[in-house]
Coordinates of N, CA, C and O in Angstrom, one line a residue:
X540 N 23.1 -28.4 5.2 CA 23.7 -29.4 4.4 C 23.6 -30.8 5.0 O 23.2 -31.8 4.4
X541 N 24.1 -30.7 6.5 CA 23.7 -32.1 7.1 C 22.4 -32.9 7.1 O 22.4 -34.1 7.0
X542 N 21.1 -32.1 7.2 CA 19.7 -32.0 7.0 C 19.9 -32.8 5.6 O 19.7 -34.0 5.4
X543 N 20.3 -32.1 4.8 CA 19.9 -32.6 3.6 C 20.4 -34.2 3.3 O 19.7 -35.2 2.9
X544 N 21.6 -34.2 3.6 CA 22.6 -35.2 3.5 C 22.0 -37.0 4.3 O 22.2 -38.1 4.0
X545 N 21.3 -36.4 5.3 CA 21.1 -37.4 6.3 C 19.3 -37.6 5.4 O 19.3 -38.8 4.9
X546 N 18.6 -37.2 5.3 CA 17.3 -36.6 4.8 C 17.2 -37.8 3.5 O 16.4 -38.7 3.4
X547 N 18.3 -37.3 2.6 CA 18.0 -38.3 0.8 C 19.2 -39.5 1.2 O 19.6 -40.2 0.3
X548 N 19.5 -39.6 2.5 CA 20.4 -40.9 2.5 C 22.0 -40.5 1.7 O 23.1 -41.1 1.7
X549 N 21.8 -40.0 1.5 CA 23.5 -39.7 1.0 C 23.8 -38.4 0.4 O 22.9 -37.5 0.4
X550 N 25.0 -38.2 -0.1 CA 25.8 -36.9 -0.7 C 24.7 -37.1 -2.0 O 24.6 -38.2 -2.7
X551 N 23.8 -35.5 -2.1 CA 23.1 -35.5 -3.2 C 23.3 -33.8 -3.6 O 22.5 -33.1 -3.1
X552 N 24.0 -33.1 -4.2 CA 24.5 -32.0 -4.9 C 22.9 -31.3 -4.7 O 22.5 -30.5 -3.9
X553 N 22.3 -31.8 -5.8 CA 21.8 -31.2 -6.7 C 20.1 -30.9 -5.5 O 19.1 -30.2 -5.8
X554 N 20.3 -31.5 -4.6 CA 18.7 -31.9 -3.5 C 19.6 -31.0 -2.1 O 18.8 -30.4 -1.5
X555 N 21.0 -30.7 -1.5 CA 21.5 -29.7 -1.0 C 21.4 -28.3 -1.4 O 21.1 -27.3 -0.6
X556 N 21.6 -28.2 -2.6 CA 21.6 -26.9 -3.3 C 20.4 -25.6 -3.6 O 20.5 -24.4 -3.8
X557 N 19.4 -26.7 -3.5 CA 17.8 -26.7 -3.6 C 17.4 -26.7 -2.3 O 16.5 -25.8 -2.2
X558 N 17.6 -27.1 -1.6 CA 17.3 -26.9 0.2 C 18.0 -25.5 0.4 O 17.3 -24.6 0.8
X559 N 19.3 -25.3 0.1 CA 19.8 -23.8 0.0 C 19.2 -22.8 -0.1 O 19.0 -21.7 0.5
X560 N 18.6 -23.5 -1.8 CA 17.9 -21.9 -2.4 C 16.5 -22.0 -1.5 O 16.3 -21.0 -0.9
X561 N 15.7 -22.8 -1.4 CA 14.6 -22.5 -1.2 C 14.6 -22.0 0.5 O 13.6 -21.7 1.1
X562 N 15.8 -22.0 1.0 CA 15.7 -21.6 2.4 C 15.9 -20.2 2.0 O 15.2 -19.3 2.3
X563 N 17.3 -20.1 1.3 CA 17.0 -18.3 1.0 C 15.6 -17.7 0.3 O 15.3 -16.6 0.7
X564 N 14.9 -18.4 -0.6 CA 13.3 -17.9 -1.4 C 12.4 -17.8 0.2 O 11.7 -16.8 0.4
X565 N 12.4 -18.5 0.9 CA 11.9 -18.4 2.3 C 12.3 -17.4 3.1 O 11.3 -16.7 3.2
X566 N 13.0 -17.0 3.7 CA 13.8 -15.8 4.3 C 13.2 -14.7 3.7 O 12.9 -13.8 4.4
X567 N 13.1 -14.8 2.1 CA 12.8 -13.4 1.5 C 11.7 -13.2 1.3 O 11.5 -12.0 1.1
X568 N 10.5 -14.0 1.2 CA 9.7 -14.1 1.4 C 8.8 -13.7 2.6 O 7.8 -13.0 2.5
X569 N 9.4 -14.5 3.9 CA 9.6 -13.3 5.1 C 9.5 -12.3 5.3 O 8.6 -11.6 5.8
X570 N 10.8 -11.8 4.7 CA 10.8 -10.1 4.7 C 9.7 -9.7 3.4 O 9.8 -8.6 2.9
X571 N 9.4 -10.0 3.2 CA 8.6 -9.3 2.2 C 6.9 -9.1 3.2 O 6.2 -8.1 3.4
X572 N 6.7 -10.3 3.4 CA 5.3 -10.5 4.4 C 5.9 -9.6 5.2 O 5.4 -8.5 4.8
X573 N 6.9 -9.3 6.3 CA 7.0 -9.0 7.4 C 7.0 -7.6 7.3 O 6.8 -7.2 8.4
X574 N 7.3 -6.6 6.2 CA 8.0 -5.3 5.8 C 6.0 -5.1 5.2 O 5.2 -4.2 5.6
X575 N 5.7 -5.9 4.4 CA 3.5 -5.5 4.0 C 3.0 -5.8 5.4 O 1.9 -5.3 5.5
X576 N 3.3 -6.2 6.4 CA 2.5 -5.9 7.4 C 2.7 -4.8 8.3 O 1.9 -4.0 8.8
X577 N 4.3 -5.0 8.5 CA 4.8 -4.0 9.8 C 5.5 -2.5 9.0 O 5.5 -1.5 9.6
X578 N 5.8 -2.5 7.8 CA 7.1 -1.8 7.3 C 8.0 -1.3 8.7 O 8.4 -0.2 9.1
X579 N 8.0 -2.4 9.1 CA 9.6 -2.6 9.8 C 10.5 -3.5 9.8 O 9.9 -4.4 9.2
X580 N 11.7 -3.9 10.2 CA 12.7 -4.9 9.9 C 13.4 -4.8 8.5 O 12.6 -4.4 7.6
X581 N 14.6 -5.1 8.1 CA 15.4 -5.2 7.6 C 15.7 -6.7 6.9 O 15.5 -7.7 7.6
X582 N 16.1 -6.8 5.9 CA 16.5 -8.2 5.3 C 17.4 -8.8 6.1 O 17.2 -10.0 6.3
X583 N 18.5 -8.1 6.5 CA 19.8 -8.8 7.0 C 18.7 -9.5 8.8 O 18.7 -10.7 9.1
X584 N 18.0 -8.5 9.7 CA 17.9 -8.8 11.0 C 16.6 -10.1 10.2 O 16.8 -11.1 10.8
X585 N 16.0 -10.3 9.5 CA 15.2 -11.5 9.1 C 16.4 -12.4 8.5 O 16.5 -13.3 9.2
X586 N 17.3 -12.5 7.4 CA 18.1 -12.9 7.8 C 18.7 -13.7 9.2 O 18.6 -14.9 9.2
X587 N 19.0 -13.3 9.9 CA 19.9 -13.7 11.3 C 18.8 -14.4 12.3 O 19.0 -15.3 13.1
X588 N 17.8 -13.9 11.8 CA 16.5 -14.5 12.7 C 16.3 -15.4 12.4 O 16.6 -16.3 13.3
X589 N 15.6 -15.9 11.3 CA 15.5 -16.9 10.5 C 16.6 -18.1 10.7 O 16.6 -19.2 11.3
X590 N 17.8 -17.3 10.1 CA 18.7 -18.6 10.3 C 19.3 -19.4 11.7 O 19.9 -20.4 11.8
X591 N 18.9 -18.3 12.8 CA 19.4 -18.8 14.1 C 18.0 -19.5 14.2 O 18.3 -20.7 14.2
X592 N 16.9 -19.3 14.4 CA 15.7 -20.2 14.0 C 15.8 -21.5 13.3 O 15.2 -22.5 13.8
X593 N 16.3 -21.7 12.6 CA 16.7 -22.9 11.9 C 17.9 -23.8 12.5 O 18.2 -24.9 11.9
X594 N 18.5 -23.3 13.5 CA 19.4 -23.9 14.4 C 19.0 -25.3 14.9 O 19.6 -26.3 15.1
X595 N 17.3 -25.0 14.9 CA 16.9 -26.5 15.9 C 17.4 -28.0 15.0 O 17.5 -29.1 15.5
X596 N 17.7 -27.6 13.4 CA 17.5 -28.4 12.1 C 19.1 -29.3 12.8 O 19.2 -30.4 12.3
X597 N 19.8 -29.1 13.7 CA 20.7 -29.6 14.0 C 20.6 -31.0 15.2 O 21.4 -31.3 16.0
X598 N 19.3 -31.5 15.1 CA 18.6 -32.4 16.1 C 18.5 -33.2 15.2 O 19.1 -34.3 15.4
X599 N 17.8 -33.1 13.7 CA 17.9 -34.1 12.6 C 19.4 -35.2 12.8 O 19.4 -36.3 12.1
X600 N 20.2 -35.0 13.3 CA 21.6 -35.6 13.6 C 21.1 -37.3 14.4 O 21.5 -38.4 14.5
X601 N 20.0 -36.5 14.9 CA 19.1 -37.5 15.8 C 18.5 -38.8 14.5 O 18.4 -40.0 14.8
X602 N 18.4 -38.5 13.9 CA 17.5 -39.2 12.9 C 18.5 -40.3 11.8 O 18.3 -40.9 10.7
X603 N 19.6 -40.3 12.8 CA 20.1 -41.6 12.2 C 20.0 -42.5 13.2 O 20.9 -43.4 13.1
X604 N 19.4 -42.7 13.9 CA 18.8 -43.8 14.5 C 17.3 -43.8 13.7 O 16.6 -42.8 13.7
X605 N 17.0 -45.2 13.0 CA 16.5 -45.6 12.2 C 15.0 -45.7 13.0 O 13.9 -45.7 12.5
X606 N 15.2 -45.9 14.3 CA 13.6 -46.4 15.2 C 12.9 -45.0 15.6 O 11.7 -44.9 15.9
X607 N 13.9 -43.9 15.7 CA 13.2 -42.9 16.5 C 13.0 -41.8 15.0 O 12.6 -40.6 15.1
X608 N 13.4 -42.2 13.8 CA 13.7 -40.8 12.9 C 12.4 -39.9 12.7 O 12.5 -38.7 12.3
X609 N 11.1 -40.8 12.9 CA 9.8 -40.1 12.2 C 9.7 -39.4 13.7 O 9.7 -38.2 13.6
X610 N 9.7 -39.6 14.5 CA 9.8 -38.9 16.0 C 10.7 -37.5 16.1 O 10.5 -36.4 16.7
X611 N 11.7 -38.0 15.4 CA 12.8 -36.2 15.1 C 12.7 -35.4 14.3 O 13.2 -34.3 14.5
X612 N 11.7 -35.9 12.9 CA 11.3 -35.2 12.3 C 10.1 -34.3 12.3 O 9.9 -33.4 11.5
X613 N 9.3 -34.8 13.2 CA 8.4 -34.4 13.9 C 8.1 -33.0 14.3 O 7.4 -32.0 13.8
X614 N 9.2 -33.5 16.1 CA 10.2 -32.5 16.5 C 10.4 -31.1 15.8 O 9.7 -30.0 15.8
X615 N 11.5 -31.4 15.3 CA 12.1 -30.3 14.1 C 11.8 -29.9 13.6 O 12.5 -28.9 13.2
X616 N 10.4 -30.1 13.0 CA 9.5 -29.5 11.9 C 8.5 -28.6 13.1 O 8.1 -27.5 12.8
X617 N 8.2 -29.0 14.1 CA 7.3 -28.3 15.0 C 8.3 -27.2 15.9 O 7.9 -26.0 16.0
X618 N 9.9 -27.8 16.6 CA 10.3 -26.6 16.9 C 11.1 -25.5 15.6 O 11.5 -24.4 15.7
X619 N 11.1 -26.1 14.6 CA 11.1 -24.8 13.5 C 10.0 -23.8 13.3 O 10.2 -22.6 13.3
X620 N 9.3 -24.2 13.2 CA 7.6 -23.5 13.1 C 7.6 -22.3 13.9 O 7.4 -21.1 13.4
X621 N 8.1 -22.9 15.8 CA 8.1 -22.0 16.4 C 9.1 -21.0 16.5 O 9.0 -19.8 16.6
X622 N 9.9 -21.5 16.4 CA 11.2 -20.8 16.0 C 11.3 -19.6 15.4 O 11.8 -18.6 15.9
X623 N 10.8 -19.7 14.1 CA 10.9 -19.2 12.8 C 10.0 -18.3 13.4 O 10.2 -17.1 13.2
X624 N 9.0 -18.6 14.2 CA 7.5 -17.5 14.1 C 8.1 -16.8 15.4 O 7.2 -15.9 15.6
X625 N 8.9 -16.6 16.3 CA 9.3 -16.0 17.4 C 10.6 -15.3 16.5 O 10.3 -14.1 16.3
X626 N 11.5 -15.7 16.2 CA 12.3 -15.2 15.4 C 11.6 -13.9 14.7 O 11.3 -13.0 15.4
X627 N 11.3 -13.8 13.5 CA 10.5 -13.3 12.6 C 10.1 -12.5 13.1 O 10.5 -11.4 12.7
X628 N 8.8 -12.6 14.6 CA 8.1 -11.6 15.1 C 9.0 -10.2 15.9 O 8.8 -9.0 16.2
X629 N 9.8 -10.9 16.0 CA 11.1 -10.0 17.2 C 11.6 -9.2 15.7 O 11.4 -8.0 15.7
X630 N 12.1 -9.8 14.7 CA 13.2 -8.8 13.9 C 12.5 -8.0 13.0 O 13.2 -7.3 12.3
X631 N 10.9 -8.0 12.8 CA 10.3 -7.0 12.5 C 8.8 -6.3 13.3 O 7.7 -5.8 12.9
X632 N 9.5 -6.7 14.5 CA 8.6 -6.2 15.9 C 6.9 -6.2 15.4 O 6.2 -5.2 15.0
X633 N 6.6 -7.5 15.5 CA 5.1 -8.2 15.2 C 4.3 -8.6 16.2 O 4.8 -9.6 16.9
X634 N 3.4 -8.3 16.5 CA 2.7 -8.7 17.6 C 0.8 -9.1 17.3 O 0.1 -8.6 16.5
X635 N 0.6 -10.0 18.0 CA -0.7 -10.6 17.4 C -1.0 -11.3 16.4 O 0.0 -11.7 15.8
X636 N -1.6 -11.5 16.1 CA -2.2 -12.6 15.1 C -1.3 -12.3 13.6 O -1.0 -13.3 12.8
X637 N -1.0 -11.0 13.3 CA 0.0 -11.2 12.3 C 1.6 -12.4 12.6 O 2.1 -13.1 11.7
X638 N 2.0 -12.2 13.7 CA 3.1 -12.9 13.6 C 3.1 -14.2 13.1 O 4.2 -14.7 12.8
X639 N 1.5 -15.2 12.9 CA 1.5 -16.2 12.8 C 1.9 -16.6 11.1 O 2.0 -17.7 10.6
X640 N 1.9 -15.4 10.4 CA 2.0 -15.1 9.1 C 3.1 -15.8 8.5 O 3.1 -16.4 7.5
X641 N 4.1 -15.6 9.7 CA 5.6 -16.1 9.1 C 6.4 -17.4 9.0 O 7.3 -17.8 8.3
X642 N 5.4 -18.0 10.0 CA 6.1 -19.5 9.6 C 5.4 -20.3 8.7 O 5.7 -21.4 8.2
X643 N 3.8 -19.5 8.5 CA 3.1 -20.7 7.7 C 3.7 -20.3 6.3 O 3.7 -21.3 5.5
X644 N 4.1 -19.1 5.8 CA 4.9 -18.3 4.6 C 6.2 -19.8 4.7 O 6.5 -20.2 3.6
X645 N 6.5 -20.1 5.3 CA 8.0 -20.6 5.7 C 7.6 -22.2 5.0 O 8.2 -22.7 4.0
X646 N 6.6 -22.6 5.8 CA 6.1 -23.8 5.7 C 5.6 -23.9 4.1 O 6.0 -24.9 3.5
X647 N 4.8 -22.9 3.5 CA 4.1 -23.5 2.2 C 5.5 -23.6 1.7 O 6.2 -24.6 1.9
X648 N 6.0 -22.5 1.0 CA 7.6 -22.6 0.4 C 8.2 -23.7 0.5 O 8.8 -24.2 -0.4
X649 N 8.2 -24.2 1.6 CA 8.9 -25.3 1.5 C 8.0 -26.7 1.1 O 8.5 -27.4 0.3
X650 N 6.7 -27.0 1.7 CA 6.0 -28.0 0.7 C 6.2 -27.5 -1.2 O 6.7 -28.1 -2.0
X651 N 5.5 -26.2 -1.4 CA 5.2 -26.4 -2.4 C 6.8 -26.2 -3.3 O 7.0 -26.8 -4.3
X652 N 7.6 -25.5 -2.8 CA 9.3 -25.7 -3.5 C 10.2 -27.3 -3.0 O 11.1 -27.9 -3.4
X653 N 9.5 -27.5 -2.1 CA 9.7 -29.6 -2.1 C 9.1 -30.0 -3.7 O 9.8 -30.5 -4.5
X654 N 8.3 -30.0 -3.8 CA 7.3 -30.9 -4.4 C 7.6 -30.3 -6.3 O 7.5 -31.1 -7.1
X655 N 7.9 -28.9 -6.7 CA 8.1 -28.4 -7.6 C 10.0 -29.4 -8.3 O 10.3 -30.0 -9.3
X656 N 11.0 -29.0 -6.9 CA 12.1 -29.7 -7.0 C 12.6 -30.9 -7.3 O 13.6 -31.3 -7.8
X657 N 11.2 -31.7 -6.5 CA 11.1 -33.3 -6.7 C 10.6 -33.9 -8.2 O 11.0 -34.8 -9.0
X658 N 9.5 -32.8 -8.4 CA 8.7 -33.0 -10.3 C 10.0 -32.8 -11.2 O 10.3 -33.7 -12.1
X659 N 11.2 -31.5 -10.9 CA 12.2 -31.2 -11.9 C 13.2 -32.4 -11.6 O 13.9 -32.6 -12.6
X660 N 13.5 -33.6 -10.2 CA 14.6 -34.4 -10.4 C 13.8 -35.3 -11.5 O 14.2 -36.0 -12.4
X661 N 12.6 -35.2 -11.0 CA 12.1 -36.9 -11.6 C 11.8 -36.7 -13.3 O 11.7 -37.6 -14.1
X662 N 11.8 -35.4 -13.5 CA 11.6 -35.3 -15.5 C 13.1 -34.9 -15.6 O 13.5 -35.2 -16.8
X663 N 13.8 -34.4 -15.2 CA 15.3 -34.9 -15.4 C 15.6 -36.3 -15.9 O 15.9 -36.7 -17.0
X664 N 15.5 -36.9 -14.6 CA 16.0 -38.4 -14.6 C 15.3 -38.7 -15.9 O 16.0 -39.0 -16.8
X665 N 13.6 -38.7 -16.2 CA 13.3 -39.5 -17.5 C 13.7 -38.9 -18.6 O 13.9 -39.8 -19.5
X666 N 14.0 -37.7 -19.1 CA 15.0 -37.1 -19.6 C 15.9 -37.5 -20.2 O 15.9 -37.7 -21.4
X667 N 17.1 -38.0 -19.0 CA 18.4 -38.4 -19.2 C 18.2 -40.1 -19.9 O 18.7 -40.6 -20.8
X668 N 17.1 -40.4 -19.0 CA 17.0 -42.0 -19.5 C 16.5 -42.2 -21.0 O 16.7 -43.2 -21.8
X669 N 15.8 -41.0 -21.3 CA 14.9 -41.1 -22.8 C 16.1 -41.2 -23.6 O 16.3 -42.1 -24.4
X670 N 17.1 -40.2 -23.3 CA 18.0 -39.8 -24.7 C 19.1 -41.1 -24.6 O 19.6 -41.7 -25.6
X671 N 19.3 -41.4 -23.0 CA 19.9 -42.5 -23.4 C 19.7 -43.7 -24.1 O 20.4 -44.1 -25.0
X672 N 18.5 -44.1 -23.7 CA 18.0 -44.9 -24.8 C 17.9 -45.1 -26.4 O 18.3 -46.0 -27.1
X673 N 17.4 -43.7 -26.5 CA 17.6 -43.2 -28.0 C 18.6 -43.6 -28.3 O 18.4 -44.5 -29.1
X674 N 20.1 -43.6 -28.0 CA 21.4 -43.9 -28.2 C 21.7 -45.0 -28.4 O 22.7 -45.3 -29.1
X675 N 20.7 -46.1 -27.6 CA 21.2 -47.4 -27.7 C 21.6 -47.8 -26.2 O 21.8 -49.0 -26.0
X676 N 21.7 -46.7 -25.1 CA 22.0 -47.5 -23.9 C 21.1 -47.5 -22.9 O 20.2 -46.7 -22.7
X677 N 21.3 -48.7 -22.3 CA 19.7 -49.0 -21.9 C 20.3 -49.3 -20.0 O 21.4 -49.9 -19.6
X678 N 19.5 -49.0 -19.4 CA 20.1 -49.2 -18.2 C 19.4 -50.7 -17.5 O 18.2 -51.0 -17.3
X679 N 20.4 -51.4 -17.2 CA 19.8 -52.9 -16.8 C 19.5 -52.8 -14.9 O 19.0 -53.8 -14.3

């Protein structure tokens, strides 16, 4: 939630809620890769893995300093990666070149459920603006 909050510049509902889901669509997605490779591990131990993995996301705190933020984001995105792929490998005991499976699983999800979320705010917004208009109100 802080991630998100510090991330769109302020309290945004509806851009928190969507970071939410798409971290749980990620997790499960995980287990789903991790259970067709190994059929081992459990949702809940990918679960716990994953999310203590995503621990490092509490460095972004760093990124209100305005000079160093592309530097923390950096960071965070690289020790998530690793994270996530050490995590993952341990909670459905993965070894070799499969383990690399799981953070890039981690990574598209989240570009391509970024970019899916951002198309639904922005045809929302023209949406809201069309009908307003129609109405007569026009935003100055």
């Amino acid at each position: 939630v802080v991630s998100s909050v510090i991330h769109s510049g302020g309290f945004n509902l509806f851009r928190i809620l969507s970071d939410i889901g798409l971290w749980i669509l990620a997790v499960a997605i995980v287990f789903a890769a991790g259970w067709l490779l190994t059929k081992r591990g459990t949702f809940t131990k990918t679960f716990r893995a994953v999310g203590f993995a995503q621990s490092v996301y509490v460095l972004v705190l760093l990124a209100l300093f305005p000079v160093i933020s592309s530097g923390v984001y950096g960071i965070v995105i690289a020790l998530g990666f690793l994270a996530v792929w050490m995590g993952a490998a341990v909670a459905h005991q993965t070894r070799g070149w499969r383990a690399l499976v799981f953070p890039v699983v981690v990574l598209i999800v989240f570009v391509i459920g970024s970019a899916v979320v951002n198309a639904l705010i922005a045809g929302a917004q023209f949406t809201f603006q069309s009908v307003l208009g129609d109405m007569g109100i026009h935003n100055q």
